Coordinates of C-alpha atoms and ligand atoms in Angstrom, one line a residue:
M1 CA 2.3 31.5 -1.9
S2 CA -1.2 31.4 -1.6
E3 CA -3.0 32.3 1.7
Q4 CA -4.1 28.8 1.3
L5 CA -0.7 27.4 1.2
A6 CA 0.9 30.1 3.4
E7 CA -1.9 28.9 6.4
N8 CA -1.5 25.0 5.7
I9 CA 2.5 25.6 6.4
K10 CA 1.7 27.1 9.5
K11 CA -0.8 24.5 10.6
A12 CA 2.1 22.1 9.9
E13 CA 4.5 23.1 11.5
N14 CA 2.6 23.5 14.9
Y15 CA 2.2 19.6 14.5
L16 CA 5.3 18.5 13.7
Q17 CA 6.7 20.9 16.3
R18 CA 6.6 17.4 18.5
Y19 CA 8.4 15.1 16.6
K20 CA 11.5 17.9 16.4
D21 CA 11.1 18.8 20.1
Q22 CA 11.4 15.0 21.1
A23 CA 12.9 11.9 19.3
T24 CA 10.4 9.8 17.7
G25 CA 10.1 6.7 19.2
H26 CA 8.5 3.2 19.3
F27 CA 5.1 2.1 21.7
I28 CA 5.5 -0.9 23.4
N29 CA 3.3 -2.1 25.3
G30 CA 1.2 0.7 25.6
K31 CA 3.8 3.2 26.6
S32 CA 5.9 5.7 24.4
D33 CA 9.3 3.7 24.4
S34 CA 12.9 5.1 23.6
G35 CA 14.7 1.9 22.7
S36 CA 17.8 -0.1 24.1
E37 CA 19.9 1.5 23.2
G38 CA 19.3 5.5 22.3
R39 CA 20.5 6.0 18.5
T40 CA 18.8 7.8 16.4
F41 CA 18.5 8.4 12.4
E42 CA 17.5 11.7 11.2
N43 CA 14.1 12.0 9.4
V44 CA 13.9 14.7 6.4
T45 CA 10.6 16.4 4.8
P46 CA 11.4 15.7 1.2
V47 CA 9.6 19.4 0.4
D48 CA 13.3 20.8 1.0
N49 CA 15.3 17.8 3.1
S50 CA 15.5 19.9 6.2
S51 CA 15.3 17.5 9.1
L52 CA 12.0 16.6 10.7
G53 CA 14.1 15.5 14.2
Q54 CA 15.2 12.1 14.9
V55 CA 13.7 8.8 15.0
V56 CA 14.5 6.0 17.2
E57 CA 16.5 3.3 15.6
G58 CA 14.9 -0.3 16.8
T59 CA 17.2 -3.0 17.7
A60 CA 16.3 -6.6 18.0
E61 CA 16.0 -6.0 21.9
D62 CA 13.2 -3.7 21.2
I63 CA 11.6 -6.0 18.1
D64 CA 11.9 -8.9 21.1
K65 CA 10.1 -6.8 23.8
A66 CA 7.3 -5.9 21.5
C67 CA 7.0 -9.5 20.4
T68 CA 6.7 -10.3 23.8
A69 CA 4.1 -7.7 24.4
A70 CA 2.0 -8.9 21.6
E71 CA 2.4 -12.5 22.6
E72 CA 1.6 -11.7 26.1
A73 CA -1.5 -9.6 25.1
F74 CA -3.0 -11.9 22.8
T75 CA -4.5 -14.6 24.5
D76 CA -6.6 -11.7 25.7
W77 CA -7.5 -10.0 22.7
S78 CA -8.2 -13.0 20.5
R79 CA -10.8 -14.3 23.0
L80 CA -12.8 -11.0 24.2
S81 CA -15.9 -11.7 21.3
G82 CA -16.4 -10.0 18.4
K83 CA -19.1 -7.7 18.9
E84 CA -16.2 -6.1 21.8
R85 CA -13.4 -5.7 18.9
K86 CA -16.0 -3.8 17.2
K87 CA -16.6 -1.5 19.6
V88 CA -13.1 -0.6 20.0
L89 CA -12.0 -0.5 16.3
H90 CA -15.0 2.0 15.6
R91 CA -13.7 4.0 18.4
F92 CA -10.3 3.6 16.1
A93 CA -11.9 5.1 13.1
D94 CA -13.6 8.0 15.0
L95 CA -10.6 8.9 16.6
I96 CA -9.0 8.9 13.0
V97 CA -11.3 11.3 11.9
V98 CA -10.9 13.9 14.6
R99 CA -7.0 13.7 13.8
A100 CA -7.4 13.4 10.4
E101 CA -6.3 17.1 9.4
E102 CA -2.8 16.5 11.5
I103 CA -2.9 13.2 10.0
A104 CA -2.8 14.5 6.5
M105 CA -0.6 17.4 7.1
V106 CA 1.7 15.5 8.9
E107 CA 2.1 12.6 6.1
S108 CA 2.2 15.3 3.3
M109 CA 5.1 16.7 5.1
D110 CA 7.0 13.8 5.4
C111 CA 6.2 11.5 2.6
G112 CA 5.6 14.8 -0.2
Q113 CA 2.1 13.4 -1.0
P114 CA 0.1 16.5 -2.0
I115 CA -2.9 17.2 0.6
R116 CA -5.7 16.7 -1.9
F117 CA -4.9 13.0 -1.6
M118 CA -3.6 13.0 1.5
K119 CA -7.0 14.3 3.0
A120 CA -9.0 11.3 1.1
A121 CA -6.1 9.0 2.6
A122 CA -6.6 9.7 5.9
I123 CA -10.4 9.3 6.0
R124 CA -10.0 5.6 3.9
G125 CA -8.3 4.7 6.9
S126 CA -11.1 5.0 9.1
E127 CA -12.8 3.9 6.5
N128 CA -10.5 0.7 6.6
F129 CA -11.3 0.5 10.4
R130 CA -14.8 0.8 10.3
F131 CA -15.3 -1.9 7.4
F132 CA -13.4 -4.5 9.7
A133 CA -14.8 -3.4 12.6
D134 CA -18.6 -4.4 11.3
K135 CA -17.0 -8.1 10.1
A136 CA -15.5 -8.9 13.3
P137 CA -18.3 -10.3 15.0
E138 CA -18.3 -12.6 12.0
A139 CA -14.3 -13.5 11.6
A140 CA -15.1 -16.7 13.2
N141 CA -17.8 -17.9 11.0
G142 CA -16.3 -20.9 8.9
Q143 CA -19.2 -23.9 6.9
S144 CA -21.2 -26.6 7.6
L145 CA -19.7 -29.3 5.2
H146 CA -22.3 -32.4 5.3
Q147 CA -21.4 -36.5 4.9
D148 CA -24.1 -38.8 5.0
E149 CA -23.0 -39.8 8.6
H150 CA -20.9 -37.0 9.7
L151 CA -21.1 -33.5 9.9
N152 CA -18.1 -31.3 10.0
Y153 CA -18.0 -27.8 10.4
T154 CA -15.5 -25.4 10.3
K155 CA -14.2 -22.3 12.4
R156 CA -11.8 -19.7 12.5
T157 CA -9.4 -18.6 15.2
A158 CA -6.9 -15.7 15.3
I159 CA -3.3 -17.3 14.2
G160 CA -1.6 -15.4 17.0
P161 CA 0.3 -12.1 17.3
V162 CA 1.6 -10.7 13.7
G163 CA 4.2 -8.1 12.0
V164 CA 3.1 -6.0 10.0
I165 CA 5.8 -3.9 7.6
T166 CA 4.9 -1.1 6.0
P167 CA 6.5 1.2 2.7
W168 CA 6.3 4.8 2.3
N169 CA 3.9 5.9 -0.6
T170 CA 1.0 5.8 1.3
P171 CA 2.0 4.8 4.9
F172 CA -0.8 6.1 6.6
M173 CA -3.6 4.1 4.3
L174 CA -1.2 1.1 4.4
A175 CA -1.2 0.9 7.6
T176 CA -4.7 0.8 8.8
W177 CA -5.2 -1.4 5.7
K178 CA -3.1 -3.8 7.0
I179 CA -3.3 -3.7 10.8
A180 CA -7.8 -3.4 10.8
P181 CA -8.5 -6.8 9.4
A182 CA -5.5 -7.9 12.0
L183 CA -7.3 -6.7 15.1
A184 CA -10.5 -7.5 14.0
A185 CA -9.5 -11.3 13.9
G186 CA -8.0 -11.3 17.4
C187 CA -4.5 -10.9 16.2
T188 CA -2.2 -8.8 18.2
V189 CA 0.4 -6.3 16.1
V190 CA 4.0 -5.0 16.0
H191 CA 4.3 -2.6 13.0
K192 CA 7.5 -1.7 11.6
P193 CA 7.1 1.4 9.3
A194 CA 9.0 2.6 6.6
E195 CA 12.2 4.6 8.0
F196 CA 11.2 7.2 5.5
S197 CA 8.3 8.2 6.5
P198 CA 7.7 7.2 10.5
L199 CA 5.1 9.9 11.2
S200 CA 1.6 8.8 11.1
A201 CA 2.7 5.6 12.6
M202 CA 2.9 7.2 15.7
I203 CA -0.2 8.8 15.7
L204 CA -1.5 5.2 15.0
A205 CA 0.1 4.1 17.9
E206 CA -1.4 7.0 20.1
V207 CA -5.1 6.4 18.4
S208 CA -4.7 2.6 19.7
K209 CA -4.2 3.9 22.5
E210 CA -7.3 6.4 23.1
A211 CA -9.7 3.5 21.6
G212 CA -9.0 1.5 24.1
L213 CA -7.0 -1.3 22.5
P214 CA -5.9 -3.1 25.7
D215 CA -1.4 -2.9 26.3
G216 CA 0.0 -4.9 24.1
V217 CA -2.4 -5.2 21.1
W218 CA -0.7 -2.5 19.2
N219 CA 3.1 -2.2 19.4
T220 CA 5.4 -0.4 16.9
V221 CA 9.0 -0.2 16.4
N222 CA 10.7 2.1 14.1
G223 CA 14.1 1.4 12.2
F224 CA 15.7 -0.1 9.1
G225 CA 14.5 -3.1 7.5
D226 CA 17.7 -5.2 8.0
V227 CA 17.7 -4.5 11.6
A228 CA 14.1 -4.1 13.0
G229 CA 12.3 -5.6 10.2
K230 CA 14.5 -8.5 9.4
K231 CA 14.3 -9.4 13.5
L232 CA 10.5 -9.1 13.4
T233 CA 10.4 -11.8 10.5
E234 CA 12.6 -14.2 12.6
H235 CA 10.7 -13.7 15.9
P236 CA 9.0 -16.9 17.5
A237 CA 6.1 -15.4 18.8
I238 CA 5.2 -13.9 15.7
K239 CA 2.9 -16.5 13.5
A240 CA 2.4 -14.2 10.2
I241 CA 4.0 -11.3 8.5
G242 CA 2.2 -9.1 6.3
F243 CA 4.3 -7.0 4.4
V244 CA 4.0 -4.4 1.5
G245 CA 7.4 -3.1 -0.6
E246 CA 9.4 -4.0 -3.1
T247 CA 9.9 -7.5 -4.7
I248 CA 13.2 -8.0 -3.9
T249 CA 12.5 -7.3 -0.1
G250 CA 9.4 -9.9 -0.1
S251 CA 11.4 -12.3 -1.1
Y252 CA 13.6 -11.2 1.4
I253 CA 11.0 -11.8 4.0
I254 CA 9.7 -15.3 2.9
A255 CA 13.5 -16.1 3.1
Q256 CA 13.7 -15.3 7.0
G257 CA 10.4 -16.5 8.1
A258 CA 11.0 -20.2 6.8
P259 CA 13.3 -21.5 10.0
T260 CA 9.8 -20.5 11.7
L261 CA 7.7 -21.6 9.2
K262 CA 6.1 -17.8 9.1
R263 CA 2.6 -17.6 7.0
A264 CA 3.7 -14.2 4.6
H265 CA 1.4 -12.2 2.7
V266 CA 4.2 -9.8 0.3
E267 CA 2.1 -7.1 -2.0
L268 CA 4.9 -6.1 -4.1
G269 CA 5.9 -4.0 -7.0
G270 CA 4.0 -3.7 -10.4
K271 CA 4.7 -2.0 -13.8
N272 CA 1.1 -2.0 -14.6
P273 CA -0.7 -1.8 -18.5
V274 CA -3.5 0.6 -19.7
I275 CA -4.5 -0.4 -22.8
V276 CA -6.5 2.1 -24.9
F277 CA -8.1 1.3 -28.0
D278 CA -9.2 2.9 -30.4
D279 CA -13.1 2.8 -30.1
A280 CA -12.5 3.9 -26.5
D281 CA -14.4 7.1 -24.9
F282 CA -11.9 9.6 -25.7
D283 CA -12.2 12.2 -23.0
R284 CA -12.7 9.5 -20.0
A285 CA -9.7 7.1 -21.2
L286 CA -7.6 10.1 -20.7
D287 CA -8.4 11.3 -17.8
A288 CA -7.4 7.5 -16.4
V289 CA -4.5 7.9 -17.9
V290 CA -3.3 10.9 -16.3
F291 CA -4.6 10.3 -13.2
M292 CA -3.3 6.6 -12.6
I293 CA 0.2 7.8 -13.1
Y294 CA 0.5 11.4 -12.1
S295 CA -1.4 11.1 -8.8
L296 CA -0.1 10.5 -5.6
N297 CA 3.4 11.4 -7.3
G298 CA 3.3 8.3 -9.4
Q299 CA 4.9 6.6 -6.2
R300 CA 1.9 3.7 -6.0
C301 CA 1.6 0.3 -6.6
T302 CA -1.5 0.4 -8.9
S303 CA 0.0 2.7 -11.1
S304 CA -0.3 2.3 -14.8
S305 CA 3.3 3.4 -15.8
R306 CA 2.5 1.6 -19.8
L307 CA 0.5 3.1 -21.5
F308 CA -0.4 0.9 -25.0
I309 CA -2.2 3.0 -27.0
Q310 CA -3.9 1.6 -30.4
N311 CA -2.1 3.0 -33.7
G312 CA -5.7 4.7 -34.9
I313 CA -5.9 7.1 -32.1
K314 CA -2.3 7.2 -31.3
E315 CA -1.3 10.9 -32.5
R316 CA -4.6 12.2 -31.0
F317 CA -4.3 10.7 -28.3
L318 CA -1.2 11.5 -27.6
T319 CA -1.3 15.2 -28.6
A320 CA -3.7 15.6 -25.8
L321 CA -2.0 13.3 -23.3
K322 CA 1.6 15.4 -24.1
E323 CA -0.7 19.0 -23.1
R324 CA -2.3 17.2 -19.9
V325 CA 0.7 16.0 -18.7
S326 CA 2.8 19.3 -19.3
K327 CA 0.0 21.6 -17.2
I328 CA 0.0 19.4 -14.3
R329 CA 0.7 21.6 -11.0
V330 CA 3.7 20.2 -9.3
G331 CA 4.4 22.2 -5.8
H332 CA 4.6 22.0 -1.8
P333 CA 2.7 18.9 -0.9
L334 CA 0.9 21.3 1.3
D335 CA -0.5 23.5 -1.4
P336 CA -4.2 22.5 -2.2
E337 CA -3.4 23.3 -6.2
T338 CA -0.5 21.2 -5.7
E339 CA -1.2 17.4 -8.1
V340 CA 2.2 16.4 -8.0
G341 CA 4.7 17.0 -4.9
P342 CA 8.3 16.0 -4.5
L343 CA 9.7 12.7 -4.4
V344 CA 10.1 11.1 -1.2
H345 CA 13.7 10.8 -0.7
T346 CA 16.7 12.2 -2.4
S347 CA 18.0 8.6 -3.1
H348 CA 14.6 7.7 -5.0
F349 CA 14.6 10.8 -6.5
E350 CA 18.0 9.8 -8.3
K351 CA 16.5 6.8 -9.3
V352 CA 13.9 7.9 -10.7
L353 CA 15.9 10.8 -12.7
S354 CA 18.7 7.8 -14.0
Y355 CA 15.5 6.6 -16.3
V356 CA 15.3 9.9 -18.2
D357 CA 19.5 8.5 -19.1
A358 CA 18.0 5.4 -19.6
A359 CA 14.9 6.2 -22.0
K360 CA 17.5 8.6 -23.9
E361 CA 20.0 5.7 -24.3
E362 CA 17.1 3.5 -26.0
N363 CA 16.2 6.4 -28.2
A364 CA 12.6 6.9 -27.0
T365 CA 11.4 10.1 -27.2
V366 CA 11.3 12.6 -24.1
A367 CA 8.0 13.7 -25.2
V368 CA 7.5 15.7 -21.5
G369 CA 9.5 16.4 -18.5
G370 CA 12.1 13.9 -18.0
E371 CA 14.1 16.9 -15.4
A372 CA 14.5 18.1 -12.5
R373 CA 12.3 21.0 -10.9
K374 CA 14.7 23.1 -9.4
D375 CA 13.0 26.3 -9.6
L376 CA 10.8 25.2 -6.8
G377 CA 13.7 25.1 -4.7
S378 CA 15.7 22.5 -3.1
G379 CA 13.3 19.6 -2.3
N380 CA 13.3 16.7 -4.8
Y381 CA 11.0 18.0 -7.5
F382 CA 10.5 16.2 -10.3
A383 CA 8.6 17.2 -13.5
P384 CA 6.2 14.8 -14.7
T385 CA 7.6 13.1 -17.5
L386 CA 6.4 11.4 -20.5
F387 CA 8.2 9.0 -22.9
T388 CA 6.9 8.3 -26.4
D389 CA 8.2 5.9 -29.2
A390 CA 9.2 3.2 -26.6
S391 CA 9.0 -0.4 -27.4
N392 CA 8.2 -3.2 -24.3
Q393 CA 11.7 -4.3 -24.1
M394 CA 13.4 -0.9 -22.9
K395 CA 14.7 -0.5 -19.3
I396 CA 11.9 2.2 -18.9
A397 CA 9.2 -0.4 -20.1
R398 CA 10.5 -3.4 -17.6
E399 CA 11.6 -1.9 -14.3
E400 CA 9.2 -0.4 -11.7
I401 CA 10.3 3.3 -11.8
F402 CA 7.5 4.1 -9.1
G403 CA 7.5 7.9 -9.9
P404 CA 5.4 10.5 -12.0
V405 CA 6.8 8.5 -15.2
L406 CA 4.6 6.9 -18.1
T407 CA 6.0 5.2 -20.9
A408 CA 3.7 4.9 -24.1
I409 CA 4.1 2.1 -26.5
A410 CA 2.0 1.8 -30.0
F411 CA 0.2 -1.2 -31.0
D412 CA -1.7 -2.5 -33.6
N413 CA -4.4 -5.1 -32.3
E414 CA -5.6 -7.6 -29.7
E415 CA -3.1 -10.4 -29.6
E416 CA -0.1 -8.1 -30.4
V417 CA -1.1 -5.9 -27.2
I418 CA -2.3 -9.0 -25.1
S419 CA 1.6 -10.6 -25.3
M420 CA 3.2 -7.4 -24.5
A421 CA 1.2 -6.5 -21.6
N422 CA 1.6 -10.0 -20.0
D423 CA 5.6 -9.3 -21.0
T424 CA 6.6 -8.3 -17.7
N425 CA 7.8 -10.1 -14.4
Y426 CA 5.2 -8.3 -12.6
G427 CA 1.4 -8.5 -12.3
L428 CA -0.4 -6.9 -10.0
T429 CA -3.1 -4.1 -12.0
G430 CA -4.4 -3.9 -15.7
Y431 CA -6.9 -1.6 -17.2
V432 CA -8.2 -1.4 -20.2
W433 CA -10.4 1.3 -22.1
T434 CA -12.9 -0.2 -24.8
K435 CA -16.8 0.4 -25.7
D436 CA -16.6 -2.9 -26.8
S437 CA -18.2 -4.9 -23.9
G438 CA -16.8 -8.3 -25.6
R439 CA -13.6 -7.4 -26.1
G440 CA -13.3 -5.5 -22.4
I441 CA -13.9 -9.3 -21.0
R442 CA -11.6 -11.3 -23.3
M443 CA -8.9 -8.8 -22.5
A444 CA -9.3 -8.6 -18.6
E445 CA -9.5 -12.2 -18.9
A446 CA -6.0 -12.3 -20.7
I447 CA -4.3 -9.9 -19.0
E448 CA -1.8 -11.5 -16.2
A449 CA -3.1 -9.6 -13.2
G450 CA -4.4 -9.9 -9.9
M451 CA -6.9 -7.1 -10.7
V452 CA -8.4 -5.5 -14.0
W453 CA -10.1 -2.8 -14.4
V454 CA -12.6 -2.4 -17.6
N455 CA -13.0 1.4 -18.7
S456 CA -11.9 2.6 -14.9
E457 CA -9.3 3.7 -13.3
N458 CA -8.5 2.4 -9.9
N459 CA -11.3 2.5 -7.6
R460 CA -11.5 1.0 -4.3
N461 CA -14.1 -1.9 -3.0
L462 CA -13.3 -3.0 0.1
P463 CA -15.3 -6.6 0.3
S464 CA -13.0 -7.2 -3.0
P465 CA -9.7 -9.3 -3.5
F466 CA -6.7 -7.1 -3.6
G467 CA -3.2 -8.3 -4.6
G468 CA -1.1 -9.6 -7.0
V469 CA 0.4 -12.5 -9.2
K470 CA 4.0 -13.2 -10.9
Q471 CA 6.5 -10.7 -8.9
S472 CA 3.9 -8.5 -7.6
G473 CA 3.3 -10.9 -4.8
I474 CA 1.5 -14.1 -2.9
G475 CA -1.8 -13.6 -1.3
R476 CA -4.7 -11.3 -1.1
D477 CA -6.0 -8.4 1.4
G478 CA -9.7 -7.4 1.2
G479 CA -13.1 -8.7 2.9
D480 CA -12.8 -12.0 4.0
Y481 CA -9.6 -12.4 2.1
S482 CA -7.5 -10.4 5.0
F483 CA -9.2 -12.7 8.0
E484 CA -8.1 -15.9 5.4
F485 CA -4.5 -15.0 6.0
Y486 CA -4.7 -13.6 9.8
M487 CA -6.6 -16.8 11.1
E488 CA -6.2 -20.4 11.1
T489 CA -9.3 -22.5 10.2
K490 CA -10.2 -25.4 12.1
N491 CA -12.2 -28.4 11.2
I492 CA -14.5 -30.0 13.7
C493 CA -16.3 -33.3 12.6
V494 CA -19.0 -34.9 14.8
A495 CA -20.8 -38.6 13.8
H496 CA -24.3 -39.2 13.7
G497 CA -23.6 -42.1 16.0
T498 CA -24.5 -44.1 13.0
H499 CA -21.6 -45.5 10.9
T500 CA -19.7 -48.5 10.7
I501 CA -16.2 -47.8 12.8
P502 CA -13.4 -50.6 11.5
V503 CA -12.3 -53.2 14.0
L504 CA -9.9 -54.5 15.0
G505 CA -8.4 -56.9 17.4
K506 CA -11.7 -58.3 18.4
Ligands
NAD1 P1 10.7 -1.4 0.4 O1 10.3 -3.0 0.4 O2 12.2 -0.8 0.3 O3 10.5 -1.3 2.3 C1 9.4 -1.7 2.9 C2 9.7 -1.9 4.4 O4 10.3 -3.4 4.4 C3 10.0 -0.8 5.0 O5 9.6 -0.5 5.9 C4 11.4 -1.7 4.8 O6 11.9 -0.8 6.2 C5 10.8 -2.9 5.3 N1 12.6 -3.4 4.8 C6 13.1 -3.5 4.3 N2 14.5 -4.6 4.2 C7 13.7 -5.8 4.9 C8 13.8 -6.7 5.3 N3 15.1 -7.4 4.9 N4 13.1 -7.4 6.6 C9 12.2 -6.9 6.8 N5 11.7 -5.4 6.5 C10 12.6 -4.9 5.5 O7 9.6 -1.0 -0.5 P2 9.5 0.9 -0.4 O8 10.5 1.3 -1.5 O9 9.3 1.2 1.2 O10 8.0 0.6 -0.5 C11 7.7 0.9 -2.4 C12 7.7 -0.8 -2.8 O11 6.2 -0.8 -2.7 C13 7.0 -0.3 -4.7 O12 8.2 -1.5 -5.1 C14 5.8 -0.1 -4.6 O13 5.4 -1.1 -5.7 C15 5.0 -1.5 -3.5 N6 4.2 -1.2 -3.2 C16 3.4 -2.6 -3.4 C17 2.0 -2.2 -3.0 C18 0.7 -3.5 -3.0 O14 -0.2 -3.3 -2.6 N7 1.2 -4.1 -3.9 C19 1.4 -1.0 -2.5 C20 2.1 -0.2 -2.0 C21 3.4 -0.3 -2.7

């Protein structure tokens, strides 16, 4: 064990002790809350599946209490000036930076993500707050739309208390990405974190208090999706649900919210293509292909899990790829050297492993990996895996595996690859590598996805729209798109006093 890993483990143990000493509860109306029934569930670390402590299982009553608090806090928070909200949200960002090390370590131990990525995730979380803090004063802005004898202008107002339901893959970053714009818009929030990774959400709740958010503006209820999550989507006080998670769950969210006519924004799964043409910048494309599936344990919605490689460079590219994949460092998530950590949970680990059998059954080649890394102990360690000789019809090319697993498929020409890339239920992202700029544009326009990168891995631009098409989701986050979701637009029409009013009964 390296000195650095030993030191990190020690630090993490200190940060994690409190979750062992006392069950992690909810945060409702500015106070920690141990739940109406006191039932708990065990939270384990993927490092060795040992306990990180108990977590309170939210009930319908707990959700009701949180939603009522959010409803009562809404009027004052939404009426606070944008400038004041901006100040509080900047304080929030500052406090995240102060606790960045703790957040990164807790997150790594809770969901298995390597510390090298989690350090950045904590800072990204604070950037999300800063970005939307700066936008808070302009959130109400609308348009002025002129007619000959009338002036129309629009303004936006916060929609009301909202529910935010997040997954386990990068829980801290995603929670900030969904909640910061809601607060900047003037909404109050009830957050339901994923049951596999509840810890960093409690740090956020504490930061909300310290930053000076009034009681009831931020509420967190832990627990399971089919009880706490479901009740949140059904609660009449909640006007909109921001959801990130699996496609099937997204459809439940919409159905559960329908009787109360809830607005829903669902960011769902993906089976994203990366297309590498013969003329691509070989080294840059290789770096990006490796990064976009093996970073974050492959547990990222935007990962490029289908590699389409043109036949002219196929042999050379796959040879280089195999070498790189076989050298990826799997290990303890707190080891700064680790590139792939353990998968979040044994159930997810089993699911990812099952695709190795699926690949073999359909005669794809397991070119690298394809097995548990038992040599690393009792955690959910899985060897980075590359399937070759695959077709787009195979299960490994159709289903979201959500692990460090890449399926490579050969192609001849543009037309063929567009057809294969789009032959999927999903449509979140696409990536194209070519030095021919015209082809880059043609491909970007032809790929059915909410976001396409040409000659780049996924990079972040906070004002840009983020979201998917087809079964990858409905709605967009980012910049003003987030405000469009969390706010209502009102049109106000004022006459110049010159137009003719139709006369009746005279
Ligand atoms: P999941 O759908 O199983 O769970 C997500 C959240 O929904 C959890 O908090 C869960 O408790 C809750 N939930 C489950 N059933 C519910 C119900 N009936 N009502 C209300 N809430 C319910 O997803 P996951 O396994 O935690 O996350 C992985 C998935 O998230 C992958 O499919 C991934 O692609 C997707 N994801 C998408 C994006 C994106 O931006 N498109 C980003 C990250 C992750």
